[in-house]
mmCIF file of C-alpha atoms and ligand atoms in Angstrom:
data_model
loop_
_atom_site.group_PDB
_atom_site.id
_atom_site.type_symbol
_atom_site.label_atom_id
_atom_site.label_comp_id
_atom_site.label_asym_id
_atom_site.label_seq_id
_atom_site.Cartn_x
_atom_site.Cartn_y
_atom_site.Cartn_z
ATOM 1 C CA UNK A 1 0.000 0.000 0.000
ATOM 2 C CA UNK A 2 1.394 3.388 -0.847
ATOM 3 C CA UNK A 3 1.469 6.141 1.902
ATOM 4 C CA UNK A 4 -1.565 8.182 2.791
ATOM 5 C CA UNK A 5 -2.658 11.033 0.491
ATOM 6 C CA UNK A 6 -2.068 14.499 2.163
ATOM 7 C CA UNK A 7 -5.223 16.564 1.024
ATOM 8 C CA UNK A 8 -4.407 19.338 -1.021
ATOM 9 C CA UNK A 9 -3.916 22.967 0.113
ATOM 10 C CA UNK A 10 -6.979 24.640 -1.849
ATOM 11 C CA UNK A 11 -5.174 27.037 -3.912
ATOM 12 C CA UNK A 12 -5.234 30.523 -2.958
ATOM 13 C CA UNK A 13 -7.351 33.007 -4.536
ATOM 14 C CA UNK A 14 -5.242 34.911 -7.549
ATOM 15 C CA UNK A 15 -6.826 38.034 -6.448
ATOM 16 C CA UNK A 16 -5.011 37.615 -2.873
ATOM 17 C CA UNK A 17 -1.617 39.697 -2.639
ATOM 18 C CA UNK A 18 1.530 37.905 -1.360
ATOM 19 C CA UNK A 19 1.537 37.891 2.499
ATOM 20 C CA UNK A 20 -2.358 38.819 2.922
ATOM 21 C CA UNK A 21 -5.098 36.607 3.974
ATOM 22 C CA UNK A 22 -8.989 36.917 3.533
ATOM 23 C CA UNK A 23 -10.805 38.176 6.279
ATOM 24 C CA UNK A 24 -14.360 37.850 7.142
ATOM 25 C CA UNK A 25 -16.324 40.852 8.242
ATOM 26 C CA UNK A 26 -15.075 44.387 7.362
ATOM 27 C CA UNK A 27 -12.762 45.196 10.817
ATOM 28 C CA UNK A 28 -12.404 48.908 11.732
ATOM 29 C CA UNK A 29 -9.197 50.058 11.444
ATOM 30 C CA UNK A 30 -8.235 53.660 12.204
ATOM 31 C CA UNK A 31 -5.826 56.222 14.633
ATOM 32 C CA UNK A 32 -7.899 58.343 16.359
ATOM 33 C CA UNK A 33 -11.625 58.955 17.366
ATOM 34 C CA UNK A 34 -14.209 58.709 15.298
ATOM 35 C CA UNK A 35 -15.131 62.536 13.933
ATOM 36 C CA UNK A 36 -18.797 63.907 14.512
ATOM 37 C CA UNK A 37 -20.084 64.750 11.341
ATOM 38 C CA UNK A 38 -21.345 68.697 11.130
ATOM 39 C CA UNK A 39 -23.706 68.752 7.916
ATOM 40 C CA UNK A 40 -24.175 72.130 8.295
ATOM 41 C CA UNK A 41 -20.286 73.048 8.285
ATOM 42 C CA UNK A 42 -18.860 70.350 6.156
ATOM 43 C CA UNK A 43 -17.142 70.837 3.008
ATOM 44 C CA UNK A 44 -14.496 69.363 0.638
ATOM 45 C CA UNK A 45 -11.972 71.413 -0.348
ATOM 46 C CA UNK A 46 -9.548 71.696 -3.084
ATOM 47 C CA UNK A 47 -6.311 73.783 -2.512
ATOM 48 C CA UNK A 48 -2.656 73.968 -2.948
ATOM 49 C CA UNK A 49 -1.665 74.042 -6.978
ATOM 50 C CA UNK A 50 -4.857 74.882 -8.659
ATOM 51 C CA UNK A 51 -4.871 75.837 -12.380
ATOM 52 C CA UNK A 52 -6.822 78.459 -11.370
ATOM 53 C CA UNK A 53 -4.238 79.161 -8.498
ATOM 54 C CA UNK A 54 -7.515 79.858 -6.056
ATOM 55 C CA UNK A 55 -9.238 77.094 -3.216
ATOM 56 C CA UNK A 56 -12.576 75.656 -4.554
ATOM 57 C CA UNK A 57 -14.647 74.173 -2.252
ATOM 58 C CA UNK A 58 -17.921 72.091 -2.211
ATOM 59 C CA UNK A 59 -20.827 71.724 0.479
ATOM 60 C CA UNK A 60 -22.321 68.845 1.240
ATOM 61 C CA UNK A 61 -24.778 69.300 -1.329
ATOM 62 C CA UNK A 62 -22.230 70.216 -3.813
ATOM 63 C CA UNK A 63 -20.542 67.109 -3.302
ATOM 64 C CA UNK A 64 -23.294 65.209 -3.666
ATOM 65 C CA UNK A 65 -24.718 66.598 -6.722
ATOM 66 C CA UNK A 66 -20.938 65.547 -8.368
ATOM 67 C CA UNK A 67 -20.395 62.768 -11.109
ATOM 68 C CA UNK A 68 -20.845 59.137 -9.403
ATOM 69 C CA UNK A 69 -19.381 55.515 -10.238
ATOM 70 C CA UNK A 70 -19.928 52.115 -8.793
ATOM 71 C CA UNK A 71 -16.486 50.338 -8.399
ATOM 72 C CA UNK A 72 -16.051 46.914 -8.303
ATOM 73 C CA UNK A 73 -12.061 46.414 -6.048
ATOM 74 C CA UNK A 74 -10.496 44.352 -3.350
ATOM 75 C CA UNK A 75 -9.325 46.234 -0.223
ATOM 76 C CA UNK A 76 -5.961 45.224 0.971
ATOM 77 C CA UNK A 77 -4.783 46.541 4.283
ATOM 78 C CA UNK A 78 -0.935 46.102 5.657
ATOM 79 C CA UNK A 79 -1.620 44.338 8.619
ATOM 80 C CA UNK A 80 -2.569 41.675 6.162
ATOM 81 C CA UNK A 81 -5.997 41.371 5.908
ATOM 82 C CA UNK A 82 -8.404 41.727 2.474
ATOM 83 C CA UNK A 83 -11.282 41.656 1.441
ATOM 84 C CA UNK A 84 -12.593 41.237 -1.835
ATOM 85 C CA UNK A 85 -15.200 42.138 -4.310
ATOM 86 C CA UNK A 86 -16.174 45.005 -2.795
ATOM 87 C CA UNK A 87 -18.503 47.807 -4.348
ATOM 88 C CA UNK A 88 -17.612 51.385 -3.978
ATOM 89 C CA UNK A 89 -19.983 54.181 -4.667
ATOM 90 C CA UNK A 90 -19.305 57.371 -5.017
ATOM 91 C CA UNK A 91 -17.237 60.035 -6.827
ATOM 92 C CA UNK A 92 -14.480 59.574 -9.204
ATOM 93 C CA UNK A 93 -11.375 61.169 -8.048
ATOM 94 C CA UNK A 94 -11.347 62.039 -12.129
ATOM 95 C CA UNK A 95 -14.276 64.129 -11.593
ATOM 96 C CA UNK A 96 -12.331 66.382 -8.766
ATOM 97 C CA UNK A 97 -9.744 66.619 -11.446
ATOM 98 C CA UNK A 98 -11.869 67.660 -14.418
ATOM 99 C CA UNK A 99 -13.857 70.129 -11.872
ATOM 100 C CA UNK A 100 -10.555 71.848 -10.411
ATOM 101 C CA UNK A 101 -8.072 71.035 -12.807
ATOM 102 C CA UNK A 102 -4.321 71.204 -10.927
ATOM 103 C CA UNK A 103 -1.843 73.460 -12.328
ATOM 104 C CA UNK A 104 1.097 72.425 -14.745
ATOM 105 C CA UNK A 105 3.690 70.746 -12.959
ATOM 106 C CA UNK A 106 1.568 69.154 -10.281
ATOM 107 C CA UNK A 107 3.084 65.415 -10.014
ATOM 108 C CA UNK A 108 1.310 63.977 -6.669
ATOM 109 C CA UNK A 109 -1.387 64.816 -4.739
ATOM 110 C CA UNK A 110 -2.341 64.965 -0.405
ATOM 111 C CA UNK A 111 -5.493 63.977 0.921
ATOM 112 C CA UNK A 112 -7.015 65.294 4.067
ATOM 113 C CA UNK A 113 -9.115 64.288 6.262
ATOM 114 C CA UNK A 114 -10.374 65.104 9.921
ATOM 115 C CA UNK A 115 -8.307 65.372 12.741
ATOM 116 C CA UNK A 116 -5.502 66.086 10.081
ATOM 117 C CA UNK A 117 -4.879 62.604 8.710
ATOM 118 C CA UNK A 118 -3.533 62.047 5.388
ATOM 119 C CA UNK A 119 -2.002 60.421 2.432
ATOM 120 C CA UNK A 120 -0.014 61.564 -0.090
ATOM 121 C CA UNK A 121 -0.780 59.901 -3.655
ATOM 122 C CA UNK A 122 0.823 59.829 -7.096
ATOM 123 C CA UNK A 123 -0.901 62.039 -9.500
ATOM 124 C CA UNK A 124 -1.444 58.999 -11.657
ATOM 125 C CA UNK A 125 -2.773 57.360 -8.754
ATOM 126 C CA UNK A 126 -5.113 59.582 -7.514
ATOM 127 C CA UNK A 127 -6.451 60.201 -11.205
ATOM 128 C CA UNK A 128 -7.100 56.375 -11.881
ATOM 129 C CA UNK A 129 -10.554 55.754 -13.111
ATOM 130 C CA UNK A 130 -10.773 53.286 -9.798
ATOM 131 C CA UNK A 131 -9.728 55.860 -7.358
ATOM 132 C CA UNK A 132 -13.275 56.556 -6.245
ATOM 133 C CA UNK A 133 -14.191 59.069 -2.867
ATOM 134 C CA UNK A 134 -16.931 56.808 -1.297
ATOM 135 C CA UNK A 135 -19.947 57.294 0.016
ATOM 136 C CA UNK A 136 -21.302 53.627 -0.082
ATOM 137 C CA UNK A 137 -20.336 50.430 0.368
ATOM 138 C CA UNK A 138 -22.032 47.620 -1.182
ATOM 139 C CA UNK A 139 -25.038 49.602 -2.018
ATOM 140 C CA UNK A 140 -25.271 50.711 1.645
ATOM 141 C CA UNK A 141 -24.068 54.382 3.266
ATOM 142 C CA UNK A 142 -20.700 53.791 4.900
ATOM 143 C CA UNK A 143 -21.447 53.928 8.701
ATOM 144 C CA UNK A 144 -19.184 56.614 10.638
ATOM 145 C CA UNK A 145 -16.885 54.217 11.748
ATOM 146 C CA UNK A 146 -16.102 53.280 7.821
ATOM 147 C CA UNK A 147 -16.234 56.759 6.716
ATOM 148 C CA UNK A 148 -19.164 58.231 6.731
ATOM 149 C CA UNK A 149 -19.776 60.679 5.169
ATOM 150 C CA UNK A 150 -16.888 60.139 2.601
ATOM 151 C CA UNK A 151 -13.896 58.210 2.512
ATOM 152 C CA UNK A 152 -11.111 57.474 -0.362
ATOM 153 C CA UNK A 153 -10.728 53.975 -2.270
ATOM 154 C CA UNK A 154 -7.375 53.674 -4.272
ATOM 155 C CA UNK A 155 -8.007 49.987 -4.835
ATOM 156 C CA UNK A 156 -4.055 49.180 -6.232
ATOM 157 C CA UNK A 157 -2.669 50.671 -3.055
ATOM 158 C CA UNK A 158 -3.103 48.975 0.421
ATOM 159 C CA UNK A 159 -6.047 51.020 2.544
ATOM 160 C CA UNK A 160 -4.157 53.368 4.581
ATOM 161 C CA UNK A 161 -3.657 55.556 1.612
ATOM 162 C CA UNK A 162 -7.706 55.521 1.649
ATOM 163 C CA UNK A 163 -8.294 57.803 4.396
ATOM 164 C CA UNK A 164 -11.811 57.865 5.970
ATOM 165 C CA UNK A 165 -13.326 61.448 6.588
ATOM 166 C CA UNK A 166 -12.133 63.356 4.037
ATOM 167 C CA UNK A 167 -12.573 66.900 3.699
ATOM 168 C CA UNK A 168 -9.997 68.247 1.376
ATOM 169 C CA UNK A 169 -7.157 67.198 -1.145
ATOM 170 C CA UNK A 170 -3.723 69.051 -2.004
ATOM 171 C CA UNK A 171 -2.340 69.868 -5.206
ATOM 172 C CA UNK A 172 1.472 69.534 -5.039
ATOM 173 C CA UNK A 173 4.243 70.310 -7.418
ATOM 174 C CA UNK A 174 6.221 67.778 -5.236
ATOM 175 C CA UNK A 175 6.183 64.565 -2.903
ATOM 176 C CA UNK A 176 5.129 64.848 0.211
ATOM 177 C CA UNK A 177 4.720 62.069 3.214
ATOM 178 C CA UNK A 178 1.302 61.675 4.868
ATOM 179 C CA UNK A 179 0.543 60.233 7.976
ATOM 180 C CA UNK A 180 1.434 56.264 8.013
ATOM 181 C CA UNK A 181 4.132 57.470 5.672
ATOM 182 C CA UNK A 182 6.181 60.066 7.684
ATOM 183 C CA UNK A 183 5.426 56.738 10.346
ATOM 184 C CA UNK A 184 7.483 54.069 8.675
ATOM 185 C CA UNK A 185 5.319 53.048 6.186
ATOM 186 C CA UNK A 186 5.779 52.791 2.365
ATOM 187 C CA UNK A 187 5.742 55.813 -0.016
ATOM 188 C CA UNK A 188 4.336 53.595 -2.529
ATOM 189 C CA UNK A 189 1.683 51.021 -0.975
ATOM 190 C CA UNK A 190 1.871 48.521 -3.643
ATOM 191 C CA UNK A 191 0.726 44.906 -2.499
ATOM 192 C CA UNK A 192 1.155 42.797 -5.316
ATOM 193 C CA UNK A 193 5.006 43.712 -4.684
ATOM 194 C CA UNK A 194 4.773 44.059 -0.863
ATOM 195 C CA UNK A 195 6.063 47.772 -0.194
ATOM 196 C CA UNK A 196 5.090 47.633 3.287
ATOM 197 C CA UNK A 197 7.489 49.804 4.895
ATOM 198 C CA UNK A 198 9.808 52.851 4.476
ATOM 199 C CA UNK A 199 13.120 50.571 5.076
ATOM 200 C CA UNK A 200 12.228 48.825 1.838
ATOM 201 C CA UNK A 201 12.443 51.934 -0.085
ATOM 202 C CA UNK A 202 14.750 52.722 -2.988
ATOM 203 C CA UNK A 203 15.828 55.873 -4.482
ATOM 204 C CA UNK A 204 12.923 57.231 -6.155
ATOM 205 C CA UNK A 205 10.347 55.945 -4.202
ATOM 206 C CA UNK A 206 9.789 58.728 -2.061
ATOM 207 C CA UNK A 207 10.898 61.984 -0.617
ATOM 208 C CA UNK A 208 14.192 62.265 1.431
ATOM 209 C CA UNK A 209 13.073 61.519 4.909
HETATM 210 N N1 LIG B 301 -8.905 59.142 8.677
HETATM 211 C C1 LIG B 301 -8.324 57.936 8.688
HETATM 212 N N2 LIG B 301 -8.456 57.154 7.610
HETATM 213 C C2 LIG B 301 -7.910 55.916 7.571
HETATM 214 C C3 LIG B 301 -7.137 55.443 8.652
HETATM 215 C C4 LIG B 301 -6.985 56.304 9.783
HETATM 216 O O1 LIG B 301 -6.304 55.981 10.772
HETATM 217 N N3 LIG B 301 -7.603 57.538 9.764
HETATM 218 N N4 LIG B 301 -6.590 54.172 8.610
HETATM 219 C C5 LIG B 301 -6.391 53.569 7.287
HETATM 220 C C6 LIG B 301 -6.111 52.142 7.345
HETATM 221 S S1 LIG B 301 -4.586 51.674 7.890
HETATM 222 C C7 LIG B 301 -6.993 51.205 6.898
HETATM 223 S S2 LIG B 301 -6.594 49.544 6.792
HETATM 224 C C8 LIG B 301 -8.366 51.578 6.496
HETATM 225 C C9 LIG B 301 -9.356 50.792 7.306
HETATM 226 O O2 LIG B 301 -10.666 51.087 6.893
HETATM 227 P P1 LIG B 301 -11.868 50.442 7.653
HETATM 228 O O3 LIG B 301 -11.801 50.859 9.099
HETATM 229 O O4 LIG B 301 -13.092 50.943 6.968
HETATM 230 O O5 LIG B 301 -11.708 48.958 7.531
HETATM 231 O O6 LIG B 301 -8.632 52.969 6.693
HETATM 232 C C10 LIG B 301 -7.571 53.810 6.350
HETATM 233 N N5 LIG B 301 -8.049 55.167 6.458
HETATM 234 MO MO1 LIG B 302 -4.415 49.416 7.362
#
């Protein structure tokens, strides 16, 4: 008799980055308390490196009343968790572009959000066609804790350059570290080729630090 048959891993599913694992439930995953939201006072601004070299800024209702897309993406976060299939409603990041277009020159962009979190973005990033500021999540409003009332999807990026509560974005004619960034994590966020963290950066990759 031969030797017993060892059952076969399933394989993994191809949409699974190296080093991440599927999670069940959406955790919540953030630095910081969870911001009141002030209809009444909220707005989304756009500053820094306009074409128009002045601040634009949208209400609530303004915001609203921009260009919407459903996006289909997996959400991959650096502690090593995803989940896929995921829809994102909301606006195109290419909308805030073709509404305030940035100057000549701008190369990357920062996004704000409450309580003065960010993440800086490539330009090209940030004007993807999936790069999508959310306002729902599988058909259904984000909660607060998730985002509510808008957070940032950059589905080939790991989530923490997603930033939940946005309220503004940054034009710049130059790299710039955001939060996790100027915290040891990776200028670039890519998880299909793991750049986790700032030690595994190479010239080019980011700003000087
Ligand atoms: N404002 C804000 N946005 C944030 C963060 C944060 O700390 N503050 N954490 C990021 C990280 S690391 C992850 S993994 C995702 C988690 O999103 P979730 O809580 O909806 O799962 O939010 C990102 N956006
Ligand atoms: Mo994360």
């Amino acid at each position: 008799m031969g030797q017993s048959e060892q059952e076969p891993l399933p394989p993994s599913d191809p949409r699974l980055p190296p080093g991440q694992r599927l999670q069940r439930g959406w955790p919540v995953l953030h630095y910081g308390p969870v911001p009141r939201f002030k209809p009444l006072t909220w707005d989304f601004q756009v500053f820094g490196a306009t074409a128009s070299a002045e601040k634009h800024s949208w209400d609530f209702t303004g915001f609203h009343a921009l260009p919407r897309v459903t996006v289909q993406a997996d959400f991959h976060c650096v502690t090593r968790f995803s989940m896929l299939g995921n829809d994102w409603t909301g606006v195109p990041a290419s909308a805030v572009l073709d509404q305030v277009p940035p100057a000549p020159g701008v190369t990357h962009v920062m996004v704000w959000a409450e309580y003065g979190y960010s993440a800086n973005l490539r330009l090209e990033d940030f004007a993807d066609l999936r790069t999508v500021f959310a306002t729902h999540h599988n058909g259904e409003p984000l909660t607060v804790e998730h985002g509510f009332p808008v957070r940032l999807v950059v589905p080939q990026l790991y989530a923490w350059k997603g930033p939940k509560w946005v309220r503004a974005v940054e034009y710049m004619r130059a790299d710039r570290r955001g939060f996790w960034e100027e915290r040891g994590y990776h200028n670039r966020a890519d998880p299909w080729t793991e750049k986790r963290f700032s030690y595994q950066e190479e010239p080019g990759d980011g700003p000087l630090r």
